[in-house]
Amino acid sequence: MRTALLFTTLATAVATATPAFGADGALDPTFGTDAEFPGFGFYLNPYGSTFNAHLETLRRAPNGQLYLIGSMMDEQNVWRTTIQRLDADGYPDYTFGDTGLRSYPLPCVGANASDAQIDAQGRIWVGFSGCDDFTIYRFTPSGDVDTSLLGTGVLTIAFDLGDDDADDARQLAIDAQGGVVAAGFAAATPARRLAIAHYTADGAPVAGFGVDGKADFDAQNLINAVQGLHLMRDGRIVVTGRYAPNLLEGRQTVFRLQPNGAVDVGFGNFAPGIAHADLGTASGDLQKRVLSEGSLLEPDGSILQVGTGIHYGGAHSDYDIVLVKWRADGQLDTSIGPLGARAYSLDFGGANPANAIDNFDRAYALARQGDGKIVILGESRAPGSLTGVTLVRLTPSLDLDPSFGDGGKARYLAQVATDDLDCTYAVNPLVQPGRIIAGVQACIGNATLAQATMGVENDLLFADGLD
């Protein structure tokens, strides 16, 4: 699998500063597919290296094994949903399917695996967008379709609110009883609505949640991308996202619901149950905007959203990582910075680079360590290279953590592209005892991607199980 590709890594926290072996943020030599490529796991499409393989999410099972959920194109140029199972060290589990991989036909034409979660029994729930209704598959830990769910292993949820009745599931969460919560959009007239469904582990609507297990809310001018779904310990539901209908707008939005699906009137700065902010307009500079991606629910009920700020951060780049914090009451937390936001200018290209794009930074997801530190996974550019994966660690006070990487940041690029157009894209991070793992996608040439993972050192015994 590797003879045709040279797989090396380039750490570019600064031009010559690679974190020392054993330091937090350094590539973990005990993680990955073999000693030739320490710190990386790399998983080619079995149909051939000329066929794309996309990674949607990286998840951890209760036994510590890892699952990559995504899609691969086969020899007939047809996309198939894929699940790969890895051991905790990133090595494929060859007892799972064919060399650690199983693939499945899409549930409908144009479908895409939008999210996945693993329940306490190790069963894999996969949500799909692109079908007529919310479509959720459940697989056994061995990758078989779990027919104990409704006899088919498939849960479809129709909102049927109007227009073309197309309903799209975007995010999943598993409740304390093993049931599933799904968030996405439902077609309606005059505009689609935010849609939330709550069903039991047996595939029945949760009694008392909305109407027949479904609730929907006005989304117009509020949210057009659902990017986070979190369950609070008391059963309340948090949905995060953004409203960015064009390149000139970027607003952050959070909905919080009661366990019965009604809006939580104790939360919000815009309307009961809704927090909403246009940070560019609030700053008085219409060129400024924040495009949020991932989110995190904190133990105190506060919410973090992370993404990229355009004209929002430092002087040496137009694009910097920006973190937005909402208090537990739905108000922006101005203790972290003006307007409740803080920018992080990583500047891998240095001060005043010849090409401003060399200081491009964007965050996609974040995770919480057991010690309260925050890990952010994103992407950055640097002089002489395309997009690389960036890890940033913040202290509990949300400052860059000087004990991680180079001043709180580290950047890695997988150089495997046969056409020398090397790039590595971020998906999501996981915190393991002793390491941080990232699900990534690596460019392997001719505009083709491969699924991959990356592990870095992390001197921490416990991860946080809240989110």
mmCIF file of N, CA and C in Angstrom, residues 158-247:
data_model
loop_
_atom_site.group_PDB
_atom_site.id
_atom_site.type_symbol
_atom_site.label_atom_id
_atom_site.label_comp_id
_atom_site.label_asym_id
_atom_site.label_seq_id
_atom_site.Cartn_x
_atom_site.Cartn_y
_atom_site.Cartn_z
ATOM 1 N N ALA A 158 -39.766 11.410 9.116
ATOM 2 C CA ALA A 158 -40.329 12.366 8.164
ATOM 3 C C ALA A 158 -40.995 13.510 8.918
ATOM 4 N N PHE A 159 -40.585 14.733 8.647
ATOM 5 C CA PHE A 159 -41.249 15.899 9.220
ATOM 6 C C PHE A 159 -42.417 16.340 8.340
ATOM 7 N N ASP A 160 -42.215 16.310 7.023
ATOM 8 C CA ASP A 160 -43.280 16.602 6.052
ATOM 9 C C ASP A 160 -44.003 17.906 6.385
ATOM 10 N N LEU A 161 -43.237 18.994 6.422
ATOM 11 C CA LEU A 161 -43.797 20.297 6.767
ATOM 12 C C LEU A 161 -44.214 21.106 5.554
ATOM 13 N N GLY A 162 -43.929 20.610 4.351
ATOM 14 C CA GLY A 162 -44.320 21.349 3.165
ATOM 15 C C GLY A 162 -43.191 21.486 2.170
ATOM 16 N N ASP A 163 -43.413 22.333 1.175
ATOM 17 C CA ASP A 163 -42.500 22.498 0.057
ATOM 18 C C ASP A 163 -42.270 21.120 -0.568
ATOM 19 N N ASP A 164 -41.010 20.664 -0.724
ATOM 20 C CA ASP A 164 -40.790 19.329 -1.292
ATOM 21 C C ASP A 164 -40.673 18.249 -0.220
ATOM 22 N N ASP A 165 -40.906 18.612 1.046
ATOM 23 C CA ASP A 165 -40.874 17.675 2.177
ATOM 24 C C ASP A 165 -39.517 16.996 2.358
ATOM 25 N N ALA A 166 -38.448 17.598 1.856
ATOM 26 C CA ALA A 166 -37.111 17.017 2.013
ATOM 27 C C ALA A 166 -36.545 17.405 3.376
ATOM 28 N N ASP A 167 -36.174 16.413 4.159
ATOM 29 C CA ASP A 167 -35.642 16.624 5.503
ATOM 30 C C ASP A 167 -34.214 16.096 5.566
ATOM 31 N N ASP A 168 -33.338 16.860 6.184
ATOM 32 C CA ASP A 168 -31.900 16.613 6.109
ATOM 33 C C ASP A 168 -31.299 16.522 7.501
ATOM 34 N N ALA A 169 -30.817 15.353 7.913
ATOM 35 C CA ALA A 169 -30.160 15.198 9.215
ATOM 36 C C ALA A 169 -28.699 15.604 9.101
ATOM 37 N N ARG A 170 -28.225 16.459 10.010
ATOM 38 C CA ARG A 170 -26.847 16.946 9.948
ATOM 39 C C ARG A 170 -25.995 16.511 11.139
ATOM 40 N N GLN A 171 -26.577 16.422 12.334
ATOM 41 C CA GLN A 171 -25.808 16.091 13.533
ATOM 42 C C GLN A 171 -26.580 15.074 14.370
ATOM 43 N N LEU A 172 -25.830 14.194 15.055
ATOM 44 C CA LEU A 172 -26.416 13.187 15.931
ATOM 45 C C LEU A 172 -25.831 13.298 17.333
ATOM 46 N N ALA A 173 -26.600 12.848 18.314
ATOM 47 C CA ALA A 173 -26.114 12.691 19.687
ATOM 48 C C ALA A 173 -26.836 11.497 20.294
ATOM 49 N N ILE A 174 -26.189 10.832 21.246
ATOM 50 C CA ILE A 174 -26.766 9.679 21.925
ATOM 51 C C ILE A 174 -27.110 10.080 23.353
ATOM 52 N N ASP A 175 -28.357 9.801 23.774
ATOM 53 C CA ASP A 175 -28.761 10.189 25.120
ATOM 54 C C ASP A 175 -28.350 9.137 26.153
ATOM 55 N N ALA A 176 -28.624 9.418 27.408
ATOM 56 C CA ALA A 176 -28.172 8.544 28.494
ATOM 57 C C ALA A 176 -28.833 7.175 28.465
ATOM 58 N N GLN A 177 -29.970 7.058 27.800
ATOM 59 C CA GLN A 177 -30.668 5.781 27.691
ATOM 60 C C GLN A 177 -30.327 5.034 26.406
ATOM 61 N N GLY A 178 -29.433 5.580 25.612
ATOM 62 C CA GLY A 178 -29.055 4.938 24.357
ATOM 63 C C GLY A 178 -29.897 5.348 23.178
ATOM 64 N N GLY A 179 -30.820 6.293 23.384
ATOM 65 C CA GLY A 179 -31.609 6.816 22.278
ATOM 66 C C GLY A 179 -30.820 7.814 21.457
ATOM 67 N N VAL A 180 -31.397 8.243 20.350
ATOM 68 C CA VAL A 180 -30.696 9.116 19.426
ATOM 69 C C VAL A 180 -31.437 10.442 19.281
ATOM 70 N N VAL A 181 -30.671 11.518 19.266
ATOM 71 C CA VAL A 181 -31.177 12.851 18.947
ATOM 72 C C VAL A 181 -30.546 13.258 17.624
ATOM 73 N N ALA A 182 -31.360 13.771 16.712
ATOM 74 C CA ALA A 182 -30.866 14.208 15.406
ATOM 75 C C ALA A 182 -31.293 15.645 15.171
ATOM 76 N N ALA A 183 -30.391 16.439 14.619
ATOM 77 C CA ALA A 183 -30.679 17.836 14.306
ATOM 78 C C ALA A 183 -30.340 18.101 12.855
ATOM 79 N N GLY A 184 -31.171 18.890 12.206
ATOM 80 C CA GLY A 184 -30.937 19.236 10.807
ATOM 81 C C GLY A 184 -31.984 20.216 10.343
ATOM 82 N N PHE A 185 -32.443 20.044 9.120
ATOM 83 C CA PHE A 185 -33.412 20.958 8.545
ATOM 84 C C PHE A 185 -34.566 20.185 7.931
ATOM 85 N N ALA A 186 -35.744 20.807 7.971
ATOM 86 C CA ALA A 186 -36.928 20.249 7.333
ATOM 87 C C ALA A 186 -37.466 21.271 6.343
ATOM 88 N N ALA A 187 -37.733 20.820 5.129
ATOM 89 C CA ALA A 187 -38.306 21.706 4.122
ATOM 90 C C ALA A 187 -39.673 22.196 4.583
ATOM 91 N N ALA A 188 -39.969 23.457 4.290
ATOM 92 C CA ALA A 188 -41.248 24.044 4.678
ATOM 93 C C ALA A 188 -41.480 25.278 3.816
ATOM 94 N N THR A 189 -42.667 25.805 3.866
ATOM 95 C CA THR A 189 -43.017 27.037 3.171
ATOM 96 C C THR A 189 -43.284 28.116 4.214
ATOM 97 N N PRO A 190 -42.682 29.302 4.121
ATOM 98 C CA PRO A 190 -41.902 29.820 2.989
ATOM 99 C C PRO A 190 -40.417 29.464 3.016
ATOM 100 N N ALA A 191 -39.916 28.908 4.112
ATOM 101 C CA ALA A 191 -38.488 28.590 4.206
ATOM 102 C C ALA A 191 -38.313 27.374 5.107
ATOM 103 N N ARG A 192 -37.217 26.659 4.899
ATOM 104 C CA ARG A 192 -36.979 25.466 5.705
ATOM 105 C C ARG A 192 -36.788 25.831 7.172
ATOM 106 N N ARG A 193 -37.019 24.855 8.038
ATOM 107 C CA ARG A 193 -36.999 25.076 9.476
ATOM 108 C C ARG A 193 -35.945 24.196 10.140
ATOM 109 N N LEU A 194 -35.424 24.668 11.266
ATOM 110 C CA LEU A 194 -34.557 23.832 12.080
ATOM 111 C C LEU A 194 -35.396 22.689 12.636
ATOM 112 N N ALA A 195 -34.899 21.456 12.494
ATOM 113 C CA ALA A 195 -35.673 20.282 12.877
ATOM 114 C C ALA A 195 -34.874 19.422 13.853
ATOM 115 N N ILE A 196 -35.520 19.013 14.946
ATOM 116 C CA ILE A 196 -34.897 18.171 15.968
ATOM 117 C C ILE A 196 -35.794 16.962 16.197
ATOM 118 N N ALA A 197 -35.200 15.779 16.223
ATOM 119 C CA ALA A 197 -35.944 14.556 16.510
ATOM 120 C C ALA A 197 -35.275 13.821 17.663
ATOM 121 N N HIS A 198 -36.093 13.188 18.513
ATOM 122 C CA HIS A 198 -35.577 12.415 19.644
ATOM 123 C C HIS A 198 -36.302 11.078 19.669
ATOM 124 N N TYR A 199 -35.545 10.008 19.453
ATOM 125 C CA TYR A 199 -36.109 8.663 19.375
ATOM 126 C C TYR A 199 -35.374 7.740 20.341
ATOM 127 N N THR A 200 -36.058 6.695 20.768
ATOM 128 C CA THR A 200 -35.468 5.728 21.685
ATOM 129 C C THR A 200 -34.496 4.812 20.945
ATOM 130 N N ALA A 201 -33.778 4.004 21.711
ATOM 131 C CA ALA A 201 -32.852 3.041 21.113
ATOM 132 C C ALA A 201 -33.579 2.001 20.279
ATOM 133 N N ASP A 202 -34.889 1.834 20.515
ATOM 134 C CA ASP A 202 -35.685 0.889 19.735
ATOM 135 C C ASP A 202 -36.290 1.526 18.492
ATOM 136 N N GLY A 203 -36.061 2.827 18.299
ATOM 137 C CA GLY A 203 -36.574 3.492 17.112
ATOM 138 C C GLY A 203 -37.961 4.066 17.257
ATOM 139 N N ALA A 204 -38.420 4.274 18.493
ATOM 140 C CA ALA A 204 -39.735 4.858 18.731
ATOM 141 C C ALA A 204 -39.578 6.317 19.156
ATOM 142 N N PRO A 205 -40.550 7.177 18.825
ATOM 143 C CA PRO A 205 -40.478 8.561 19.293
ATOM 144 C C PRO A 205 -40.430 8.617 20.815
ATOM 145 N N VAL A 206 -39.594 9.481 21.353
ATOM 146 C CA VAL A 206 -39.539 9.659 22.804
ATOM 147 C C VAL A 206 -40.823 10.337 23.266
ATOM 148 N N ALA A 207 -41.524 9.711 24.171
ATOM 149 C CA ALA A 207 -42.792 10.243 24.657
ATOM 150 C C ALA A 207 -42.587 11.610 25.296
ATOM 151 N N GLY A 208 -43.419 12.565 24.909
ATOM 152 C CA GLY A 208 -43.361 13.893 25.492
ATOM 153 C C GLY A 208 -42.414 14.849 24.805
ATOM 154 N N PHE A 209 -41.649 14.360 23.821
ATOM 155 C CA PHE A 209 -40.750 15.268 23.109
ATOM 156 C C PHE A 209 -41.472 15.801 21.876
ATOM 157 N N GLY A 210 -41.717 17.111 21.864
ATOM 158 C CA GLY A 210 -42.372 17.727 20.725
ATOM 159 C C GLY A 210 -43.676 17.033 20.390
ATOM 160 N N VAL A 211 -43.906 16.833 19.109
ATOM 161 C CA VAL A 211 -45.065 16.091 18.612
ATOM 162 C C VAL A 211 -44.546 14.835 17.942
ATOM 163 N N ASP A 212 -44.863 13.684 18.513
ATOM 164 C CA ASP A 212 -44.391 12.402 17.972
ATOM 165 C C ASP A 212 -42.869 12.369 17.855
ATOM 166 N N GLY A 213 -42.182 12.920 18.864
ATOM 167 C CA GLY A 213 -40.727 12.865 18.886
ATOM 168 C C GLY A 213 -40.038 13.885 18.014
ATOM 169 N N LYS A 214 -40.774 14.880 17.506
ATOM 170 C CA LYS A 214 -40.200 15.860 16.586
ATOM 171 C C LYS A 214 -40.564 17.279 17.018
ATOM 172 N N ALA A 215 -39.619 18.190 16.827
ATOM 173 C CA ALA A 215 -39.849 19.602 17.090
ATOM 174 C C ALA A 215 -39.174 20.403 15.990
ATOM 175 N N ASP A 216 -39.766 21.533 15.614
ATOM 176 C CA ASP A 216 -39.171 22.361 14.560
ATOM 177 C C ASP A 216 -39.313 23.832 14.923
ATOM 178 N N PHE A 217 -38.393 24.634 14.367
ATOM 179 C CA PHE A 217 -38.280 26.032 14.755
ATOM 180 C C PHE A 217 -37.920 26.881 13.539
ATOM 181 N N ASP A 218 -38.318 28.144 13.601
ATOM 182 C CA ASP A 218 -37.990 29.081 12.532
ATOM 183 C C ASP A 218 -36.475 29.206 12.405
ATOM 184 N N ALA A 219 -35.958 28.998 11.205
ATOM 185 C CA ALA A 219 -34.516 29.104 10.960
ATOM 186 C C ALA A 219 -34.168 30.263 10.048
ATOM 187 N N GLN A 220 -35.160 30.909 9.465
ATOM 188 C CA GLN A 220 -34.909 31.932 8.456
ATOM 189 C C GLN A 220 -34.109 33.087 9.045
ATOM 190 N N ASN A 221 -33.007 33.401 8.394
ATOM 191 C CA ASN A 221 -32.089 34.465 8.809
ATOM 192 C C ASN A 221 -31.436 34.199 10.163
ATOM 193 N N LEU A 222 -31.530 32.961 10.652
ATOM 194 C CA LEU A 222 -30.926 32.608 11.934
ATOM 195 C C LEU A 222 -29.839 31.553 11.797
ATOM 196 N N ILE A 223 -30.121 30.498 11.043
ATOM 197 C CA ILE A 223 -29.171 29.390 10.957
ATOM 198 C C ILE A 223 -29.368 28.672 9.628
ATOM 199 N N ASN A 224 -28.297 28.505 8.879
ATOM 200 C CA ASN A 224 -28.370 27.712 7.644
ATOM 201 C C ASN A 224 -27.308 26.620 7.605
ATOM 202 N N ALA A 225 -26.614 26.407 8.733
ATOM 203 C CA ALA A 225 -25.672 25.296 8.865
ATOM 204 C C ALA A 225 -25.705 24.827 10.313
ATOM 205 N N VAL A 226 -26.108 23.570 10.528
ATOM 206 C CA VAL A 226 -26.083 22.973 11.868
ATOM 207 C C VAL A 226 -24.734 22.298 12.038
ATOM 208 N N GLN A 227 -23.954 22.753 13.037
ATOM 209 C CA GLN A 227 -22.575 22.279 13.165
ATOM 210 C C GLN A 227 -22.253 21.669 14.517
ATOM 211 N N GLY A 228 -23.203 21.673 15.422
ATOM 212 C CA GLY A 228 -22.975 21.057 16.717
ATOM 213 C C GLY A 228 -24.278 20.655 17.369
ATOM 214 N N LEU A 229 -24.256 19.528 18.080
ATOM 215 C CA LEU A 229 -25.420 19.042 18.820
ATOM 216 C C LEU A 229 -24.907 18.452 20.128
ATOM 217 N N HIS A 230 -25.358 18.999 21.244
ATOM 218 C CA HIS A 230 -24.843 18.605 22.551
ATOM 219 C C HIS A 230 -26.007 18.364 23.507
ATOM 220 N N LEU A 231 -25.858 17.365 24.359
ATOM 221 C CA LEU A 231 -26.860 17.048 25.366
ATOM 222 C C LEU A 231 -26.321 17.408 26.742
ATOM 223 N N MET A 232 -27.077 18.216 27.459
ATOM 224 C CA MET A 232 -26.698 18.561 28.822
ATOM 225 C C MET A 232 -27.076 17.417 29.756
ATOM 226 N N ARG A 233 -26.475 17.388 30.920
ATOM 227 C CA ARG A 233 -26.708 16.278 31.840
ATOM 228 C C ARG A 233 -28.159 16.202 32.304
ATOM 229 N N ASP A 234 -28.871 17.328 32.295
ATOM 230 C CA ASP A 234 -30.271 17.324 32.720
ATOM 231 C C ASP A 234 -31.230 17.074 31.561
ATOM 232 N N GLY A 235 -30.694 16.730 30.388
ATOM 233 C CA GLY A 235 -31.533 16.394 29.249
ATOM 234 C C GLY A 235 -31.797 17.529 28.287
ATOM 235 N N ARG A 236 -31.396 18.748 28.627
ATOM 236 C CA ARG A 236 -31.580 19.846 27.680
ATOM 237 C C ARG A 236 -30.676 19.660 26.459
ATOM 238 N N ILE A 237 -31.077 20.252 25.363
ATOM 239 C CA ILE A 237 -30.426 20.036 24.073
ATOM 240 C C ILE A 237 -29.880 21.363 23.565
ATOM 241 N N VAL A 238 -28.642 21.364 23.117
ATOM 242 C CA VAL A 238 -27.995 22.552 22.566
ATOM 243 C C VAL A 238 -27.656 22.284 21.103
ATOM 244 N N VAL A 239 -28.103 23.170 20.230
ATOM 245 C CA VAL A 239 -27.808 23.086 18.800
ATOM 246 C C VAL A 239 -27.042 24.340 18.407
ATOM 247 N N THR A 240 -25.904 24.172 17.754
ATOM 248 C CA THR A 240 -25.098 25.320 17.347
ATOM 249 C C THR A 240 -24.950 25.350 15.834
ATOM 250 N N GLY A 241 -24.681 26.539 15.327
ATOM 251 C CA GLY A 241 -24.460 26.676 13.889
ATOM 252 C C GLY A 241 -24.188 28.112 13.522
ATOM 253 N N ARG A 242 -24.395 28.413 12.277
ATOM 254 C CA ARG A 242 -24.148 29.768 11.789
ATOM 255 C C ARG A 242 -25.157 30.099 10.708
ATOM 256 N N TYR A 243 -25.262 31.387 10.433
ATOM 257 C CA TYR A 243 -26.031 31.870 9.289
ATOM 258 C C TYR A 243 -25.059 32.641 8.417
ATOM 259 N N ALA A 244 -24.717 32.076 7.279
ATOM 260 C CA ALA A 244 -23.764 32.692 6.354
ATOM 261 C C ALA A 244 -24.271 32.475 4.932
ATOM 262 N N PRO A 245 -25.256 33.256 4.507
ATOM 263 C CA PRO A 245 -25.840 33.048 3.179
ATOM 264 C C PRO A 245 -24.949 33.488 2.032
ATOM 265 N N ASN A 246 -23.912 34.272 2.328
ATOM 266 C CA ASN A 246 -22.996 34.742 1.298
ATOM 267 C C ASN A 246 -21.669 35.078 1.956
ATOM 268 N N LEU A 247 -20.702 35.509 1.144
ATOM 269 C CA LEU A 247 -19.359 35.770 1.653
ATOM 270 C C LEU A 247 -19.277 37.019 2.520
#
